[in-house]
XYZ file of C-alpha atoms in Angstrom:
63
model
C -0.459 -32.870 56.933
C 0.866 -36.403 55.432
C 4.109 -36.732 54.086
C 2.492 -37.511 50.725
C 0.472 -34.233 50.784
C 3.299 -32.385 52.205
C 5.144 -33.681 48.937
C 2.870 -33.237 46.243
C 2.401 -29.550 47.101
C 6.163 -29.455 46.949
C 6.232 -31.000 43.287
C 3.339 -28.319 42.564
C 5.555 -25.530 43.620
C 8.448 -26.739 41.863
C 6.594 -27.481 38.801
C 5.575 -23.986 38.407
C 9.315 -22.642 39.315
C 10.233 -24.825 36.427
C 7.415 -24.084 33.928
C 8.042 -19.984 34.297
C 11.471 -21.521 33.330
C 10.890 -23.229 30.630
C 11.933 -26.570 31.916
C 10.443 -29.851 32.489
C 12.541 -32.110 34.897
C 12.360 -36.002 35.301
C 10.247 -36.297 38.056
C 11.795 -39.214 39.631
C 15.120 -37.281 39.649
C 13.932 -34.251 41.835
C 15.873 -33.465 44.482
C 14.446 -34.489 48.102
C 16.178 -34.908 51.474
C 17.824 -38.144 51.880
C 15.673 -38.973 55.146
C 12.458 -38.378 53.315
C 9.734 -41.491 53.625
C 8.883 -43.147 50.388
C 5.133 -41.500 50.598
C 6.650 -38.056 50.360
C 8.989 -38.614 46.962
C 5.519 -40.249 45.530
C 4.416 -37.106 46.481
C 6.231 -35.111 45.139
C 6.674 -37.117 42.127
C 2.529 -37.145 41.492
C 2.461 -33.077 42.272
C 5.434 -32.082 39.914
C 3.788 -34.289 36.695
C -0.031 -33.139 38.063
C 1.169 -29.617 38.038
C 3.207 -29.955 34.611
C 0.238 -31.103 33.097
C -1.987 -28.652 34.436
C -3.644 -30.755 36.362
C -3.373 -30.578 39.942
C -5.950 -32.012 42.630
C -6.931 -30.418 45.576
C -5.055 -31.733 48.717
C -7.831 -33.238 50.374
C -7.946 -35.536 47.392
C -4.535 -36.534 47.441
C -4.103 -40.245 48.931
């Protein structure tokens, strides 16, 4: 698995943590390890807004 698909199912999971919450983070201030490559915070920035709108892709069609 990429880093990028590695980090948008991340942002999916914590999109749906936050929605049973009632919360809706900036997605460019998520947390994410310090070491993590630029392609996985995109990532994870693309799954957490995809999966706060509802819409989230499959991961084959993630780039």
């Amino acid at each position: 698995m990429t880093d990028r698909k590695l980090g948008y199912q991340i942002g999916l999971e914590r999109a749906a943590i936050d929605k049973g919450d009632g919360i809706r983070q900036n997605p460019d201030q998520l947390w994410h390890p310090h070491h993590a490559s630029t392609d996985y915070v995109a990532g994870l920035t693309e799954g957490y807004r995809d999966g706060m709108d509802n819409k989230p892709k499959h991961l084959e069609d993630v780039a």
